[in-house]
């Protein structure tokens, strides 16, 4: 991130024809884009790619979600067919969905619509053993880095994170608890829709897992392997890859936030490349965004994931760059600054 | 609004491939669009026109804003040149800015970029006399209706409200106080940036005006004439016109909310055609949205007006229609609903 471009953009915001600060969060995001691009005004981030990573979770054996694991495959195929929410919203926003199987349990017919990078057939049950080996965790991260490389090579100048995986809010809450230090109960929510009893079970399962593995936040790969998930690893890699290419990465919901905690633990300088798409109904989002020092652009009460919150934020991110590039300054307009 | 289409859309939301309610506010907006269009799925609202109405305010004589009134003309010309925030965001969102002078004080060279519908050279000082005559108020409303007619005749299937007028948050807070019954101090904010001393003065000015005119909410035109503004009248008309054409109207910030209170007081059935673009830093927005029974789509801490908050909400409104039209149902995807 270029401090020169950051400071130039901050100065420019103050001279555009508007009361100082009156574009709120849009101003901050514009400044961040300038820092990332190393120029002010920053280019409008085009060629958006939503990296959707699908995986399964052994912890489903503990009844943490009402949805059967087969739904991961069904939704993957729904995405291939273009019928999922993330597809619809991406068409609206002009973004491309890039779908990767990093760890789906079930079988399905091979398809050009899915990149097969299966590291394992789902994770193991994190409440009784490590979810992954260290090697599997590293391979999941590598899958995400490769996807970012491919997206950027194809012209993407902004990456968005997405996912599909029944049970993946459980692993996400575990990761967020470890990296933020917050209590499990304060970062665990209802996911795609569990009742109060199941929520209590989910909290207990995560607490048991943390007691069992005693994960150490100073060893991010170890944390990911013990209580994370394959798609969380891949998203962390996708973020690392985007930042390495100096491309902003828009986070979706709680799974993205958990993955970003992993990425930032591995490489703190990644933080400057992140933009928070959606605020949470999932309580873990709030805690993770505080840890990541990010304010979310969108707050529509979404709790779907897939990348939907990130895609809805994309036009705002693009708008924030355009503001710096196209608005008149007070001098241009012949107005004395107020 | 068609209750049949509303109920069909509500049913369809529950059958799309997502946990029930997981698209939050987007689901509610989609249902509203179906009701307005009288069909489910509703068409994606295209051909967006931002009706920007400019006017001046005699109450500026009371020091309610740090900006000189000449800025209204300067910003109008900035909008003609395409350099204001609303222009930039509209280009991003594919919306057209339709600029109307309904009551600007100053002179400027005639331009194809401004529709000259000047009802008066600004309002009178509402703290010492009625801001407008009843006839002027009615003519301002008619200007807005005509603009909506023209936009819809040109193909607009969604209207957005915008405005420019130094001092116009003062008149807006006065209108909101009358129509919601809330205390002046609880619906008056810093506008485009006044300090605490000036805020106290602004509250006192509005309280004096309400004591002087004792406006009666049951006579909306009388309220508008005594403590409103020309652009508020025009926006109220723009809303009435949009609703008459069965076109959704996306509200911007506090000036739009005040104008919507006028429109709804004149014709309560207009309520079903409204979509709230932006939540408030201006406290009057919160109170007005409660009165209008609306939740805002965007909350970025904007306090600029012009229509910026409405334009940023446009892609979300379009997305909400597209979700109903393009997402697969559980049956399509072969998934048992959870």
XYZ file of C-alpha atoms in Angstrom:
676
model
C 0.000 0.000 0.000
C 1.396 3.390 -1.038
C 1.363 5.985 1.738
C 1.960 8.694 -0.852
C -1.216 7.774 -2.775
C -3.135 7.471 0.518
C -2.169 10.993 1.474
C -2.854 12.388 -2.003
C -6.328 10.806 -1.956
C -7.068 12.144 1.531
C -6.165 15.629 0.320
C -8.248 15.252 -2.834
C -11.357 14.131 -0.896
C -11.217 17.417 1.022
C -11.178 19.461 -2.199
C -14.053 17.797 -4.035
C -17.334 19.742 -4.322
C -18.991 18.432 -1.167
C -18.871 19.253 2.521
C -15.822 17.568 4.074
C -16.582 13.966 5.009
C -20.111 14.072 3.601
C -19.643 10.920 1.525
C -18.937 8.963 4.699
C -17.540 5.471 4.272
C -17.334 5.946 0.506
C -14.528 8.437 1.091
C -12.541 5.995 3.229
C -12.894 3.215 0.687
C -11.766 5.528 -2.121
C -8.668 6.449 -0.143
C -7.942 2.767 0.491
C -8.259 1.982 -3.233
C -5.794 4.765 -4.025
C -3.318 3.304 -1.539
C -3.724 -0.167 -3.034
C -3.378 1.028 -6.627
C -0.496 3.335 -5.708
C -2.126 6.183 -7.601
C -4.706 8.907 -7.059
C -7.320 8.866 -8.419
C -7.373 5.056 -8.342
C -8.675 3.204 -11.395
C -12.272 1.979 -11.097
C -11.851 -1.696 -10.109
C -13.283 -3.693 -12.996
C -13.298 -7.337 -14.072
C -14.638 -8.457 -10.706
C -14.271 -12.163 -9.929
C -16.160 -13.828 -7.085
C -14.075 -16.744 -5.886
C -16.607 -19.245 -4.525
C -14.968 -22.134 -2.644
C -17.026 -25.152 -1.651
C -16.236 -27.671 1.073
C -17.834 -29.925 3.649
C -17.494 -30.176 7.405
C -17.193 -33.283 9.554
C -18.611 -31.334 12.494
C -22.049 -31.683 10.900
C -22.134 -35.037 12.726
C -22.747 -33.003 15.897
C -26.051 -31.569 14.645
C -24.845 -27.979 14.281
C -27.098 -27.311 11.269
C -30.538 -28.465 10.125
C -29.365 -28.809 6.504
C -28.111 -32.225 5.317
C -24.556 -32.199 3.932
C -25.828 -33.264 0.494
C -27.066 -29.701 0.104
C -23.452 -28.611 -0.486
C -23.396 -30.587 -3.743
C -26.931 -29.538 -4.687
C -26.071 -25.876 -4.205
C -22.781 -26.314 -6.070
C -24.739 -27.632 -9.037
C -27.279 -24.833 -8.604
C -24.391 -22.390 -8.899
C -23.093 -24.157 -11.998
C -26.560 -23.733 -13.494
C -26.572 -20.037 -12.555
C -29.593 -20.313 -10.271
C -28.119 -19.375 -6.886
C -28.343 -15.911 -5.355
C -24.647 -15.245 -5.944
C -25.095 -15.933 -9.664
C -28.076 -13.615 -9.941
C -26.398 -10.783 -8.049
C -23.164 -11.241 -10.002
C -24.997 -10.891 -13.304
C -26.540 -7.687 -11.961
C -23.150 -6.318 -10.865
C -21.142 -7.477 -13.874
C -19.028 -9.872 -11.811
C -17.881 -13.353 -12.829
C -18.391 -16.332 -10.506
C -15.348 -18.637 -10.311
C -16.386 -21.855 -8.621
C -13.844 -24.158 -6.952
C -14.385 -27.474 -5.172
C -11.723 -27.447 -2.461
C -13.296 -30.143 -0.339
C -16.818 -31.262 -1.152
C -17.835 -34.620 0.351
C -20.278 -35.881 -2.264
C -19.898 -36.917 -5.886
C -21.315 -35.121 -8.888
C -20.754 -35.189 -12.639
C -17.559 -33.357 -13.669
C -18.399 -29.952 -15.099
C -16.582 -27.092 -16.815
C -18.365 -24.883 -14.314
C -16.412 -26.200 -11.326
C -12.652 -26.119 -10.873
C -11.819 -29.466 -9.241
C -9.184 -28.787 -6.583
C -10.499 -31.178 -3.960
C -7.991 -31.445 -1.104
C -10.154 -33.874 0.870
C -13.736 -35.163 0.980
C -14.717 -32.702 3.643
C -12.943 -32.042 6.929
C -12.967 -34.380 9.902
C -15.136 -33.610 12.942
C -13.246 -30.779 14.655
C -14.942 -31.522 17.956
C -13.230 -34.917 18.243
C -10.024 -34.613 16.133
C -8.226 -31.992 14.035
C -10.366 -30.934 11.056
C -7.401 -31.266 8.714
C -3.776 -32.220 8.718
C -1.330 -29.355 8.496
C -0.555 -30.428 4.950
C -4.234 -30.330 3.957
C -4.573 -26.849 5.452
C -1.569 -25.630 3.457
C -2.910 -27.220 0.279
C -6.263 -25.487 0.791
C -4.471 -22.154 1.109
C -2.540 -22.915 -2.072
C -5.810 -23.594 -3.909
C -6.959 -20.079 -3.036
C -3.688 -18.458 -4.061
C -3.836 -20.255 -7.408
C -7.428 -19.068 -7.934
C -6.394 -15.460 -7.257
C -3.468 -15.816 -9.674
C -5.806 -17.141 -12.342
C -8.412 -14.419 -11.774
C -5.865 -11.622 -11.908
C -4.180 -13.149 -14.968
C -7.637 -13.068 -16.571
C -7.930 -9.346 -15.954
C -9.601 -9.081 -12.544
C -8.792 -5.841 -10.747
C -10.975 -6.662 -7.751
C -11.599 -10.008 -6.048
C -14.651 -10.959 -3.998
C -14.854 -13.884 -1.620
C -17.637 -16.441 -1.674
C -18.284 -19.930 -0.341
C -20.640 -22.850 -0.024
C -20.435 -25.467 2.681
C -23.086 -26.812 5.024
C -21.780 -26.356 8.563
C -19.171 -23.756 7.727
C -20.349 -21.101 10.174
C -19.305 -23.445 13.015
C -15.683 -23.603 11.854
C -15.792 -19.845 11.195
C -16.918 -18.988 14.713
C -14.154 -21.211 16.092
C -11.538 -19.404 13.998
C -12.863 -15.962 14.935
C -12.850 -16.870 18.619
C -9.204 -17.944 18.416
C -7.928 -14.948 16.456
C -9.938 -12.219 18.193
C -9.792 -13.745 21.679
C -13.558 -13.298 22.055
C -15.741 -15.841 23.878
C -17.252 -18.547 21.687
C -20.771 -17.603 22.736
C -20.238 -13.985 21.673
C -19.108 -14.910 18.132
C -21.489 -17.777 17.375
C -24.821 -17.226 15.667
C -27.640 -19.051 13.990
C -25.882 -19.516 10.643
C -28.335 -20.289 7.888
C -31.035 -20.846 10.496
C -30.751 -22.963 13.653
C -33.072 -22.658 16.641
C -32.015 -21.727 20.179
C -31.402 -25.286 21.271
C -29.206 -25.999 18.272
C -27.385 -22.711 18.845
C -26.513 -23.794 22.386
C -25.283 -27.132 20.988
C -23.184 -25.293 18.392
C -21.543 -23.151 21.087
C -20.848 -26.246 23.224
C -19.343 -28.099 20.259
C -16.983 -25.211 19.476
C -15.999 -24.801 23.132
C -15.213 -28.517 23.329
C -13.102 -28.275 20.173
C -11.105 -25.316 21.493
C -10.533 -27.105 24.802
C -9.404 -30.225 22.936
C -6.971 -28.583 20.489
C -5.928 -25.486 22.473
C -5.121 -23.746 19.166
C -2.408 -21.081 19.296
C -3.184 -17.865 17.365
C 0.551 -17.436 16.779
C 0.433 -20.554 14.563
C -2.296 -19.661 12.017
C -1.871 -22.812 9.923
C -2.183 -24.913 13.054
C -5.398 -23.094 14.013
C -6.832 -23.539 10.525
C -5.945 -27.251 10.538
C -7.435 -27.968 13.949
C -10.713 -25.992 13.913
C -11.061 -24.474 10.424
C -12.311 -25.676 7.092
C -11.051 -26.274 3.601
C -12.963 -23.341 2.101
C -11.734 -21.063 4.907
C -8.184 -22.056 3.961
C -8.849 -21.429 0.299
C -10.405 -18.020 0.976
C -7.411 -17.077 3.139
C -5.211 -18.011 0.193
C -7.430 -16.082 -2.229
C -6.991 -12.999 -0.019
C -3.221 -13.490 0.203
C -3.061 -13.902 -3.572
C -5.136 -10.776 -4.217
C -3.006 -8.686 -1.887
C 0.184 -10.027 -3.482
C -1.137 -8.806 -6.856
C -2.076 -5.430 -5.289
C -5.766 -6.067 -5.931
C -8.453 -5.117 -3.387
C -10.413 -8.012 -1.895
C -14.050 -7.509 -0.867
C -15.082 -9.771 1.997
C -18.515 -11.361 2.241
C -19.901 -12.487 5.610
C -18.760 -14.537 8.569
C -16.852 -17.219 6.631
C -14.896 -14.545 4.777
C -14.204 -12.684 8.005
C -12.878 -15.852 9.651
C -10.694 -16.551 6.625
C -9.426 -12.969 6.635
C -8.361 -13.441 10.261
C -6.247 -16.399 9.096
C -4.764 -14.398 6.203
C -3.950 -11.400 8.390
C -2.383 -13.647 11.016
C -0.139 -15.065 8.297
C 0.691 -11.684 6.747
C -0.463 -8.580 8.659
C 0.140 -6.261 5.678
C -2.807 -7.956 3.922
C -5.125 -5.850 6.089
C -4.709 -2.800 3.844
C -6.125 -4.689 0.847
C -9.378 -5.706 2.516
C -12.792 -4.087 2.095
C -15.688 -5.339 4.211
C -18.749 -6.038 2.100
C -21.443 -6.925 4.584
C -22.073 -6.319 8.273
C -23.378 -9.143 10.320
C -26.449 -10.688 11.660
C -23.853 -13.358 12.527
C -22.220 -11.946 15.682
C -18.788 -13.229 14.635
C -18.724 -10.691 11.816
C -18.869 -7.754 14.207
C -16.015 -9.095 16.297
C -13.894 -10.038 13.285
C -14.419 -6.686 11.562
C -13.291 -4.944 14.763
C -10.179 -7.143 14.764
C -9.600 -6.360 11.081
C -10.330 -2.635 11.645
C -12.953 -2.557 8.899
C -16.401 -0.972 8.512
C -18.863 -2.822 6.300
C -20.427 -1.165 3.249
C -23.687 -3.086 3.200
C -26.042 -4.012 6.033
C -29.181 -5.572 4.635
C -29.678 -8.287 7.221
C -28.294 -10.919 4.848
C -27.365 -14.324 6.295
C -26.927 -16.340 3.132
C -23.223 -16.163 2.384
C -22.123 -17.505 -1.049
C -20.529 -14.090 -1.693
C -23.843 -12.219 -1.864
C -22.840 -9.459 0.555
C -19.571 -8.855 -1.255
C -21.273 -8.657 -4.645
C -23.843 -6.164 -3.349
C -20.980 -3.994 -2.095
C -19.131 -4.041 -5.428
C -20.968 -1.089 -7.041
C -20.186 0.997 -3.946
C -16.515 0.142 -4.147
C -16.483 1.093 -7.806
C -18.390 4.282 -7.003
C -15.820 5.261 -4.389
C -13.044 5.152 -6.991
C -15.124 7.027 -9.532
C -15.813 9.809 -6.999
C -12.077 10.494 -6.684
C -11.603 10.353 -10.419
C -14.579 12.265 -11.747
C -15.920 14.748 -9.194
C -15.067 18.418 -9.685
C -12.942 20.186 -7.091
C -14.069 23.460 -5.503
C -11.491 25.186 -7.694
C -12.912 23.565 -10.866
C -16.407 24.722 -9.891
C -15.380 28.191 -8.732
C -16.710 27.699 -5.193
C -14.945 28.789 -1.991
C -14.608 25.690 0.220
C -17.070 25.878 3.157
C -50.406 -1.851 -5.363
C -51.590 -5.371 -6.191
C -52.205 -7.555 -3.139
C -52.271 -10.618 -5.380
C -48.741 -9.912 -6.671
C -47.574 -9.140 -3.127
C -48.775 -12.499 -1.916
C -47.379 -14.353 -4.926
C -43.975 -12.729 -4.356
C -44.024 -13.563 -0.645
C -44.698 -17.174 -1.499
C -41.974 -17.220 -4.172
C -39.329 -15.804 -1.791
C -39.941 -18.781 0.485
C -39.315 -21.262 -2.348
C -36.092 -19.824 -3.740
C -32.855 -21.740 -3.040
C -31.878 -19.965 0.178
C -32.800 -20.263 3.840
C -36.084 -18.422 4.442
C -35.489 -14.720 5.019
C -31.734 -14.968 4.409
C -31.700 -12.154 1.856
C -33.041 -9.769 4.495
C -34.260 -6.404 3.301
C -33.675 -7.401 -0.327
C -36.583 -9.843 0.002
C -38.931 -7.154 1.295
C -38.002 -4.750 -1.481
C -38.533 -7.443 -4.110
C -41.999 -8.126 -2.727
C -42.782 -4.407 -2.785
C -41.664 -4.158 -6.430
C -43.949 -7.056 -7.328
C -46.862 -5.283 -5.667
C -46.107 -2.056 -7.522
C -45.693 -3.763 -10.903
C -48.734 -5.947 -10.283
C -46.780 -9.012 -11.371
C -44.426 -11.598 -9.910
C -41.579 -11.706 -10.655
C -41.493 -7.932 -11.125
C -39.529 -6.508 -14.066
C -36.053 -5.195 -13.166
C -36.620 -1.420 -12.826
C -34.570 0.169 -15.584
C -34.276 3.617 -17.151
C -33.661 5.223 -13.763
C -34.136 8.993 -13.625
C -32.875 11.075 -10.694
C -35.134 14.107 -10.403
C -32.902 16.805 -8.908
C -34.865 19.897 -7.846
C -33.030 23.073 -6.864
C -34.345 25.927 -4.755
C -33.312 28.564 -2.242
C -34.446 29.341 1.274
C -35.166 32.706 2.847
C -34.443 31.229 6.260
C -30.734 31.383 5.422
C -30.992 34.980 6.723
C -31.114 33.417 10.210
C -27.646 31.872 9.933
C -28.799 28.258 9.815
C -25.956 27.199 7.486
C -22.327 28.217 6.947
C -22.682 28.040 3.163
C -23.609 31.223 1.242
C -26.787 30.949 -0.858
C -24.788 31.542 -4.054
C -23.543 27.962 -3.663
C -26.964 26.748 -4.843
C -26.291 28.242 -8.294
C -22.654 27.134 -8.303
C -23.647 23.574 -7.496
C -26.446 23.677 -10.069
C -23.878 24.601 -12.719
C -21.522 21.933 -11.344
C -24.327 19.421 -11.887
C -24.896 20.719 -15.426
C -21.193 20.140 -16.064
C -21.440 16.625 -14.624
C -18.976 17.256 -11.806
C -21.149 16.797 -8.726
C -21.308 13.587 -6.701
C -24.809 12.790 -7.972
C -23.557 12.942 -11.570
C -20.632 10.643 -10.881
C -22.715 8.092 -9.004
C -25.447 8.213 -11.652
C -22.948 7.428 -14.394
C -21.780 4.464 -12.311
C -25.353 3.222 -11.781
C -26.650 3.901 -15.286
C -29.121 6.554 -14.083
C -29.959 9.824 -15.814
C -29.910 13.106 -13.883
C -32.897 15.371 -14.677
C -32.204 18.811 -13.266
C -35.006 21.281 -12.541
C -34.809 24.835 -11.169
C -37.991 25.127 -9.123
C -36.878 28.135 -7.113
C -33.237 29.178 -7.299
C -32.520 32.736 -6.106
C -29.558 33.662 -8.288
C -29.146 34.171 -12.016
C -27.136 31.985 -14.351
C -26.863 31.519 -18.100
C -29.788 29.506 -19.522
C -28.726 25.929 -20.260
C -30.164 22.846 -21.902
C -28.982 21.031 -18.804
C -31.525 22.735 -16.508
C -35.307 22.653 -16.865
C -36.399 26.196 -15.936
C -39.570 25.848 -13.851
C -38.796 28.595 -11.358
C -41.860 29.231 -9.181
C -40.150 31.958 -7.146
C -36.669 33.298 -6.458
C -36.318 31.251 -3.302
C -38.763 31.042 -0.427
C -39.342 33.767 2.127
C -37.900 33.480 5.649
C -40.160 30.881 7.280
C -39.206 32.105 10.734
C -40.906 35.493 10.170
C -43.552 34.824 7.470
C -44.895 31.903 5.427
C -42.180 30.481 3.172
C -44.562 30.436 0.211
C -48.086 31.333 -0.705
C -50.484 28.431 -1.041
C -50.447 28.975 -4.782
C -46.646 28.790 -4.937
C -46.698 25.566 -2.931
C -49.213 24.036 -5.333
C -47.190 25.182 -8.346
C -44.047 23.594 -6.866
C -45.929 20.297 -6.478
C -47.113 20.567 -10.081
C -43.508 21.028 -11.252
C -42.630 17.702 -9.648
C -45.622 15.900 -11.124
C -44.725 17.202 -14.582
C -41.128 16.010 -14.144
C -42.339 12.519 -13.193
C -44.663 12.489 -16.212
C -41.793 13.471 -18.480
C -39.406 10.889 -16.980
C -41.916 8.054 -17.262
C -42.867 9.110 -20.803
C -39.145 8.875 -21.591
C -39.056 5.261 -20.402
C -38.183 5.513 -16.717
C -39.414 2.546 -14.688
C -37.906 3.808 -11.437
C -37.607 7.369 -10.135
C -35.054 8.647 -7.635
C -35.324 11.886 -5.708
C -32.553 14.458 -5.514
C -32.168 18.111 -4.588
C -29.870 21.067 -4.192
C -30.646 24.047 -1.997
C -28.533 25.733 0.650
C -30.581 25.788 3.859
C -32.975 23.042 2.868
C -32.398 20.776 5.859
C -33.996 23.490 8.040
C -37.274 23.413 6.117
C -37.087 19.610 6.028
C -36.759 19.279 9.802
C -39.721 21.626 10.220
C -41.862 19.493 7.877
C -40.820 16.244 9.570
C -41.607 17.661 12.998
C -45.115 18.642 11.869
C -45.983 15.383 10.118
C -44.428 12.965 12.624
C -45.308 14.955 15.731
C -41.713 14.621 16.976
C -39.929 17.433 18.839
C -37.952 19.821 16.668
C -34.749 19.088 18.568
C -35.092 15.354 17.945
C -35.411 15.773 14.157
C -32.892 18.526 13.535
C -29.272 17.800 12.687
C -26.123 19.422 11.414
C -27.102 19.357 7.750
C -24.098 19.786 5.486
C -22.026 20.729 8.519
C -22.969 23.287 11.197
C -21.344 23.451 14.640
C -23.166 22.997 17.963
C -23.926 26.681 18.381
C -25.412 26.912 14.898
C -27.385 23.713 15.516
C -28.985 25.267 18.604
C -29.821 28.354 16.512
C -31.347 26.130 13.812
C -33.561 24.374 16.373
C -34.655 27.717 17.841
C -35.460 29.111 14.376
C -37.649 26.110 13.530
C -39.389 26.185 16.913
C -40.142 29.886 16.399
C -41.538 29.159 12.938
C -43.806 26.387 14.181
C -45.059 28.621 17.020
C -45.716 31.422 14.543
C -47.582 29.423 11.882
C -49.081 26.618 13.998
C -49.164 24.423 10.881
C -51.891 21.761 10.796
C -50.775 18.320 9.555
C -54.292 17.749 8.242
C -53.635 20.530 5.680
C -50.450 19.327 3.935
C -50.363 22.146 1.382
C -50.699 24.672 4.182
C -47.802 23.059 6.059
C -45.642 23.039 2.933
C -46.454 26.688 2.236
C -45.724 27.904 5.748
C -42.540 26.004 6.684
C -41.491 24.011 3.597
C -39.495 24.745 0.503
C -39.960 24.824 -3.246
C -37.818 21.730 -3.852
C -39.662 19.849 -1.092
C -42.910 20.661 -2.903
C -41.486 19.528 -6.218
C -40.161 16.284 -4.743
C -43.571 15.603 -3.162
C -45.071 16.072 -6.627
C -42.404 13.853 -8.202
C -43.358 11.113 -5.726
C -47.079 11.565 -6.396
C -46.417 11.440 -10.143
C -44.300 8.303 -9.865
C -46.915 6.528 -7.780
C -49.653 7.573 -10.203
C -47.671 5.914 -12.991
C -47.123 2.817 -10.796
C -43.400 3.400 -10.724
C -41.321 2.864 -7.546
C -39.688 5.960 -6.101
C -36.368 5.668 -4.258
C -35.951 8.332 -1.574
C -32.623 9.984 -0.823
C -31.980 11.604 2.561
C -33.701 14.023 4.894
C -35.100 16.377 2.226
C -36.654 13.438 0.396
C -38.054 12.033 3.623
C -39.658 15.376 4.480
C -41.126 15.605 0.990
C -42.431 12.058 1.230
C -44.235 13.014 4.441
C -46.007 15.749 2.444
C -46.857 13.341 -0.389
C -48.175 10.666 1.967
C -50.237 13.238 3.857
C -51.816 14.223 0.540
C -52.346 10.649 -0.660
C -51.691 7.849 1.872
C -51.672 5.145 -0.803
C -48.384 6.611 -2.102
C -46.618 4.871 0.784
C -46.573 1.532 -1.037
C -44.535 2.996 -3.900
C -41.697 4.288 -1.734
C -38.303 2.684 -1.177
C -35.899 4.264 1.320
C -32.447 4.703 -0.162
C -30.344 5.975 2.694
C -30.519 5.893 6.473
C -29.647 9.004 8.331
C -26.908 10.787 10.057
C -29.593 13.500 9.981
C -31.891 12.517 12.868
C -34.997 13.592 10.942
C -34.495 10.670 8.562
C -34.925 8.092 11.320
C -38.129 9.681 12.541
C -39.535 10.162 9.034
C -38.718 6.600 7.968
C -40.522 5.314 11.041
C -43.533 7.439 10.072
C -43.315 6.140 6.496
C -42.779 2.545 7.720
C -39.627 2.119 5.650
C -36.197 0.555 6.238
C -33.289 2.108 4.366
C -31.141 0.055 2.004
C -27.908 2.009 2.379
C -26.193 3.344 5.490
C -22.806 4.750 4.591
C -22.834 7.820 6.817
C -23.639 10.063 3.850
C -24.805 13.609 4.565
C -24.528 15.165 1.139
C -27.972 14.854 -0.366
C -28.289 15.655 -4.099
C -29.759 12.174 -4.582
C -26.515 10.339 -3.771
C -28.067 7.936 -1.264
C -30.874 7.021 -3.629
C -28.488 6.381 -6.505
C -26.295 4.131 -4.362
C -29.396 2.118 -3.456
C -30.485 1.663 -7.077
C -28.391 -1.457 -7.828
C -29.845 -3.098 -4.702
C -33.384 -2.327 -5.805
C -32.646 -3.787 -9.215
C -30.999 -6.813 -7.576
C -34.093 -7.443 -5.467
C -36.236 -7.735 -8.592
C -33.690 -9.922 -10.337
C -33.603 -12.314 -7.351
C -37.330 -12.997 -7.746
C -36.994 -13.392 -11.486
C -33.818 -15.425 -11.858
C -33.108 -17.513 -8.758
C -33.881 -21.216 -8.892
C -36.543 -22.648 -6.589
C -35.852 -25.647 -4.339
C -37.914 -27.684 -6.766
C -35.804 -26.512 -9.758
C -32.629 -27.477 -7.891
C -33.948 -30.752 -6.494
C -33.407 -29.724 -2.860
C -35.838 -30.353 -0.005
C -36.598 -26.989 1.620
C -34.866 -26.723 5.035
